[in-house]
Short mmCIF file of C-alpha atoms in Angstrom, two decimals:
data_model
loop_
_atom_site.label_atom_id
_atom_site.label_comp_id
_atom_site.label_asym_id
_atom_site.label_seq_id
_atom_site.Cartn_x
_atom_site.Cartn_y
_atom_site.Cartn_z
CA MET A 15 150.02 93.51 99.15
CA SER A 16 147.86 90.44 99.20
CA ASN A 17 147.46 88.51 102.41
CA THR A 18 146.11 85.46 100.63
CA HIS A 19 147.45 81.94 100.66
CA ALA A 20 149.38 80.59 97.70
CA SER A 21 146.49 78.66 96.20
CA SER A 22 147.84 77.86 92.76
CA PRO A 23 151.28 77.17 91.25
CA GLN A 24 151.25 80.68 89.79
CA GLU A 25 150.49 82.18 93.17
CA ALA A 26 153.09 79.92 94.76
CA ALA A 27 155.66 81.25 92.28
CA ASP A 28 154.56 84.80 93.08
CA VAL A 29 154.88 84.20 96.83
CA LEU A 30 158.33 82.65 96.32
CA ARG A 31 159.48 85.70 94.37
CA HIS A 32 158.06 88.05 97.01
CA VAL A 33 159.61 86.20 99.96
CA GLU A 34 163.00 85.87 98.26
CA SER A 35 162.92 89.55 97.34
CA VAL A 36 162.11 90.64 100.91
CA GLY A 37 164.91 88.48 102.33
CA ARG A 38 167.37 89.68 99.68
CA HIS A 39 166.52 93.33 100.34
CA THR A 40 167.19 92.90 104.07
CA SER A 41 170.42 91.06 103.36
CA GLN A 42 171.58 93.86 101.04
CA LEU A 43 170.81 96.48 103.67
CA LEU A 44 173.02 94.63 106.14
CA ARG A 45 175.96 94.52 103.74
CA ALA A 46 177.56 97.92 104.19
CA PHE A 47 181.13 96.76 103.89
CA TRP A 48 182.19 99.90 102.05
CA PHE A 49 182.85 101.53 105.42
CA PRO A 50 185.37 98.99 106.80
CA LEU A 51 187.05 98.92 103.38
CA VAL A 52 187.49 102.70 103.42
CA VAL A 53 188.72 102.70 107.04
CA PHE A 54 191.21 99.87 106.60
CA GLY A 55 192.22 101.00 103.12
CA ALA A 56 193.11 104.41 104.58
CA LEU A 57 194.93 102.79 107.51
CA THR A 58 196.93 100.56 105.16
CA LEU A 59 197.92 103.57 103.07
CA ALA A 60 198.87 105.44 106.24
CA SER A 61 201.10 102.51 107.23
CA ALA A 62 203.17 102.85 104.03
CA PRO A 63 205.38 105.77 105.25
CA VAL A 64 205.93 103.89 108.52
CA GLN A 65 207.11 100.84 106.58
CA TRP A 66 209.27 103.00 104.32
CA TRP A 67 211.07 104.96 107.03
CA TRP A 68 211.05 102.42 109.86
CA PRO A 69 210.81 98.92 108.40
CA GLY A 70 210.51 96.28 111.09
CA GLY A 71 208.82 96.73 114.46
CA ALA A 72 207.28 100.17 113.95
CA VAL A 73 204.59 98.90 111.61
CA GLY A 74 203.64 96.32 114.26
CA ALA A 75 203.09 99.13 116.75
CA PHE A 76 201.10 101.04 114.10
CA TRP A 77 198.71 98.12 113.62
CA ALA A 78 198.60 97.25 117.33
CA ILE A 79 197.01 100.67 117.83
CA GLY A 80 195.38 101.27 114.44
CA GLY A 81 193.83 97.81 114.08
CA PRO A 82 191.70 97.83 117.23
CA LEU A 83 190.87 101.52 116.74
CA GLY A 84 189.73 100.86 113.17
CA GLY A 85 187.76 97.83 114.37
CA ALA A 86 186.07 99.88 117.08
CA LEU A 87 185.17 102.57 114.53
CA VAL A 88 183.67 99.95 112.20
CA GLY A 89 181.76 98.36 115.09
CA TRP A 90 180.38 101.74 116.11
CA TYR A 91 179.33 102.44 112.52
CA TYR A 92 177.51 99.11 112.13
CA ARG A 93 175.75 99.38 115.47
CA ASN A 94 174.52 102.90 114.68
CA ARG A 95 173.45 101.88 111.20
CA GLU A 96 171.55 98.83 112.43
CA ARG A 97 169.83 100.88 115.12
CA ARG A 98 168.77 103.41 112.50
CA LEU A 99 167.52 100.69 110.13
CA GLY A 100 165.79 98.65 112.83
CA LEU A 101 167.86 95.54 112.17
CA HIS A 102 170.23 93.61 114.37
CA HIS A 103 172.65 91.05 113.03
CA SER A 104 175.06 89.03 115.17
CA ALA A 105 178.61 90.33 114.74
CA THR A 106 180.33 87.38 116.44
CA ALA A 107 181.62 85.74 113.25
CA TYR A 108 182.93 89.09 111.97
CA VAL A 109 184.65 89.97 115.24
CA LEU A 110 186.28 86.52 115.47
CA THR A 111 187.48 86.84 111.87
CA ALA A 112 188.91 90.30 112.53
CA VAL A 113 190.70 89.06 115.65
CA GLY A 114 192.09 86.08 113.74
CA MET A 115 193.17 88.36 110.91
CA LEU A 116 195.00 90.68 113.31
CA ALA A 117 196.63 87.75 115.12
CA GLY A 118 197.76 86.27 111.80
CA ALA A 119 199.10 89.64 110.67
CA PHE A 120 201.33 89.70 113.76
CA LEU A 121 202.21 86.01 113.70
CA LEU A 122 203.27 85.61 110.05
CA PRO A 123 206.07 88.26 110.15
CA ALA A 124 207.34 86.61 113.33
CA VAL A 125 207.83 83.25 111.59
CA THR A 126 209.26 84.59 108.30
CA SER A 127 212.45 86.43 107.43
CA GLY A 128 213.99 88.77 104.86
CA ASP A 129 211.75 90.60 102.39
CA LEU A 130 208.96 88.06 102.91
CA ARG A 131 208.73 89.19 106.52
CA GLU A 132 207.86 92.73 105.36
CA VAL A 133 204.85 91.59 103.32
CA ALA A 134 203.80 88.39 105.15
CA SER A 135 200.99 90.05 107.11
CA VAL A 136 199.14 90.77 103.85
CA PHE A 137 198.46 87.05 103.43
CA ALA A 138 196.66 87.01 106.80
CA VAL A 139 194.67 90.08 105.74
CA ALA A 140 193.76 88.43 102.42
CA ALA A 141 192.63 85.28 104.24
CA GLY A 142 190.50 87.42 106.56
CA TYR A 143 188.87 89.19 103.62
CA LEU A 144 188.14 85.82 102.08
CA VAL A 145 186.26 84.80 105.22
CA PHE A 146 184.37 88.12 105.20
CA ALA A 147 183.48 87.46 101.55
CA TRP A 148 182.10 84.05 102.50
CA LEU A 149 180.13 85.51 105.43
CA ASP A 150 178.61 88.16 103.17
CA ARG A 151 178.32 85.86 100.13
CA SER A 152 180.19 88.51 98.15
CA PRO A 153 182.10 87.45 95.02
CA GLY A 154 183.45 91.02 94.73
CA LEU A 155 185.01 90.87 98.17
CA ALA A 156 186.43 87.41 97.37
CA ALA A 157 188.05 88.82 94.22
CA LEU A 158 189.56 91.63 96.31
CA ALA A 159 190.92 89.07 98.80
CA VAL A 160 192.59 87.05 96.04
CA SER A 161 194.11 90.15 94.46
CA LEU A 162 195.45 91.23 97.87
CA ALA A 163 197.26 87.90 98.16
CA VAL A 164 198.75 88.32 94.69
CA VAL A 165 200.20 91.81 95.34
CA PRO A 166 203.02 90.81 97.74
CA VAL A 167 204.01 87.93 95.47
CA VAL A 168 204.35 90.28 92.49
CA VAL A 169 206.16 92.88 94.58
CA LEU A 170 208.67 90.31 95.88
CA MET A 171 209.24 88.88 92.39
CA SER A 172 209.88 92.35 90.99
CA GLY A 173 212.66 92.91 93.53
CA VAL A 174 211.73 96.53 94.32
CA ALA A 175 213.24 98.27 97.35
CA HIS A 176 211.01 98.63 100.43
CA PRO A 177 208.63 95.80 99.44
CA GLY A 178 206.54 96.31 102.60
CA ALA A 179 205.86 99.96 101.83
CA VAL A 180 205.16 99.30 98.14
CA THR A 181 202.78 96.48 99.06
CA ALA A 182 201.02 98.75 101.56
CA VAL A 183 200.53 101.45 98.91
CA VAL A 184 199.13 99.02 96.34
CA THR A 185 196.91 97.02 98.70
CA GLY A 186 195.77 100.15 100.58
CA THR A 187 194.80 101.81 97.32
CA ALA A 188 192.96 98.66 96.16
CA ILE A 189 191.03 98.34 99.45
CA LEU A 190 190.18 102.05 99.60
CA ALA A 191 189.11 102.14 95.94
CA SER A 192 186.93 99.05 96.42
CA GLY A 193 185.27 100.70 99.43
CA LEU A 194 184.56 103.87 97.46
CA VAL A 195 183.13 101.87 94.55
CA TYR A 196 180.86 99.91 96.92
CA ARG A 197 179.83 103.19 98.55
CA ARG A 198 178.89 104.68 95.20
CA ASN A 199 176.91 101.60 94.18
CA SER A 200 175.12 101.08 97.51
CA MET B 6 161.02 63.47 95.70
CA SER B 7 159.07 60.23 95.27
CA ASP B 8 155.29 59.89 95.36
CA ALA B 9 155.75 58.08 98.67
CA ASP B 10 156.75 61.43 100.14
CA GLY B 11 153.33 62.79 99.20
CA HIS B 12 152.34 65.85 97.25
CA PRO B 13 154.28 68.96 98.36
CA ALA B 14 150.97 70.69 99.13
CA GLN B 15 150.56 68.21 102.00
CA ARG B 16 153.72 69.58 103.62
CA LEU B 17 152.48 73.18 103.66
CA ASP B 18 152.19 74.56 107.18
CA ASP B 19 148.91 76.42 107.78
CA VAL B 20 150.59 78.83 110.20
CA VAL B 21 153.22 80.07 107.75
CA HIS B 22 151.52 79.23 104.45
CA GLN B 23 150.74 82.86 103.95
CA ARG B 24 152.53 85.56 102.02
CA VAL B 25 152.96 88.03 104.89
CA ARG B 26 154.04 85.47 107.48
CA LEU B 27 156.59 83.98 105.09
CA GLY B 28 157.82 87.53 104.42
CA ILE B 29 158.24 88.13 108.16
CA LEU B 30 160.22 84.91 108.58
CA ALA B 31 162.31 85.70 105.48
CA VAL B 32 163.35 89.05 106.98
CA LEU B 33 164.09 87.43 110.34
CA GLU B 34 166.18 84.76 108.65
CA GLN B 35 168.62 87.55 107.76
CA ALA B 36 168.55 89.53 111.01
CA ASP B 37 166.51 90.43 114.06
CA ALA B 38 164.22 93.29 113.08
CA ASP B 39 162.20 95.89 114.88
CA PHE B 40 158.47 96.38 114.41
CA THR B 41 158.90 99.47 112.24
CA TYR B 42 161.31 97.78 109.84
CA LEU B 43 158.95 94.81 109.38
CA ARG B 44 155.93 97.07 108.91
CA ASN B 45 157.68 99.16 106.24
CA ALA B 46 159.44 96.26 104.50
CA LEU B 47 156.18 94.34 104.15
CA GLY B 48 153.87 97.31 103.58
CA LEU B 49 151.55 96.51 106.49
CA THR B 50 149.56 98.46 109.00
CA ASP B 51 150.47 98.25 112.70
CA GLY B 52 147.37 96.18 113.50
CA ASN B 53 147.87 93.77 110.62
CA LEU B 54 151.51 93.16 111.50
CA SER B 55 150.64 92.70 115.17
CA ARG B 56 148.10 90.03 114.31
CA HIS B 57 150.56 88.09 112.15
CA LEU B 58 153.32 88.39 114.76
CA GLY B 59 150.90 87.12 117.40
CA VAL B 60 150.07 84.00 115.37
CA LEU B 61 153.73 83.26 114.65
CA GLU B 62 154.76 83.88 118.25
CA GLU B 63 152.01 81.61 119.54
CA ALA B 64 153.30 78.86 117.23
CA GLY B 65 156.79 79.33 118.67
CA TYR B 66 158.19 80.59 115.37
CA LEU B 67 159.42 83.91 116.74
CA VAL B 68 159.91 85.82 119.96
CA THR B 69 159.37 89.50 120.59
CA SER B 70 161.08 91.67 123.17
CA LYS B 71 160.71 95.30 124.11
CA THR B 72 163.60 97.70 124.68
CA PHE B 73 163.60 101.38 125.52
CA GLU B 74 165.65 104.08 123.84
CA GLY B 75 165.25 106.90 126.27
CA ARG B 76 161.54 106.79 126.96
CA LYS B 77 160.64 105.44 123.56
CA PRO B 78 159.73 101.73 123.46
CA ARG B 79 160.98 99.60 120.62
CA THR B 80 159.75 96.09 119.83
CA TRP B 81 162.34 93.67 118.47
CA VAL B 82 161.43 90.42 116.76
CA ARG B 83 163.67 87.38 116.44
CA SER B 84 162.92 84.08 114.73
CA THR B 85 163.44 80.82 116.58
CA ARG B 86 165.02 77.64 115.22
CA LEU B 87 161.46 76.32 114.80
CA GLY B 88 160.59 79.38 112.70
CA GLN B 89 163.68 79.04 110.54
CA ASP B 90 162.90 75.37 109.94
CA ALA B 91 159.28 76.20 109.12
CA LEU B 92 160.39 78.80 106.57
CA ALA B 93 162.85 76.38 104.96
CA THR B 94 160.23 73.61 104.77
CA GLU B 95 157.59 75.93 103.34
CA MET B 96 159.91 77.42 100.74
CA ALA B 97 161.05 73.95 99.68
CA ALA B 98 157.43 72.81 99.34
CA LEU B 99 156.49 75.90 97.31
CA ARG B 100 159.52 75.46 95.03
CA GLU B 101 158.59 71.83 94.49
CA LEU B 102 155.00 72.77 93.69
CA VAL B 103 156.16 75.21 91.05
CA THR B 104 158.69 72.75 89.64
CA ARG B 105 156.08 69.97 89.46
CA TYR B 106 153.62 72.26 87.74
CA GLU B 107 156.19 73.41 85.21
CA SER B 108 157.32 69.87 84.45
CA ASN B 109 153.69 68.76 84.12
CA LEU B 110 153.10 71.59 81.69
CA ALA B 111 156.20 70.67 79.72
CA SER B 112 155.25 66.98 79.48
CA ALA B 113 151.60 67.68 78.64
CA GLY B 114 152.41 70.49 76.23
CA ASP B 115 149.43 72.43 77.52
CA GLY B 116 149.09 76.15 78.01
CA PRO B 117 149.74 77.67 81.46
CA ASP B 118 146.07 78.42 82.05
CA GLN B 119 145.16 75.27 83.97
CA ASN B 120 145.55 76.96 87.38
CA PRO B 121 144.87 73.87 89.52
CA ARG B 122 144.15 74.59 93.17
CA VAL B 123 146.80 73.16 95.43
CA ALA B 124 146.30 74.67 98.84
CA GLY B 125 144.69 77.39 100.82
#
């Protein structure tokens, strides 16, 4: 690697490419969102039987325990990974988003009724994923967020029984599959 | 950018107008990094990286801190607001240099072998 100054337009272009590449590489190393996707995809799938057999308050209790536990697991994973890589990135925006997402997931069912109440929390989750996508500048994650918001609408329009459980199966599978795809490609 | 703003080469900062130092600031723009990460990411020796970090720290563009994991010391590097601004200014100036050169080439219809010196 040259230590020289950029002394011509060609060298300036070369330095620009180098600097952008170094920054991009670091940014890509920091984006390991396959792990939270796998964790929360699995948790969402695990919530489906709860929603099927005990629709109503039980799923709230499931997420009141599972949400913070999943978040702690993801936090532990990122901290270990960053320590191993030698990088440290502020997690404040991510933690605030996760807290807002969890609060919204509890609040929306409380202010809705009927079948909508069973699926309302997914809209808060989709909004949270959209913020994560913006934080990570990830079009793929944004596409996942939009598709998550579409699922409950389609499920409600189709009039299937147990819309909450069906939505959990579809969204959980989508989140888990996205995490596994990101894992394979990372 | 008008001519009144001057040639972009005049806005180049001697402290950061250097491939390695810009690379350091580009990494630190994304995250705080430890010495080993910077050394490996930029392909430097310990001594070379230390010298560049010293210059940037003296200019107020970054701060270093030492932590211990067990008995093993670890040096962390973090860019300051001044460093982030310096990187942004330098990158903008370099981009403008390249753009000017390319538009000059396009208007003159010359080959790309003029290689005018602009800085350094």
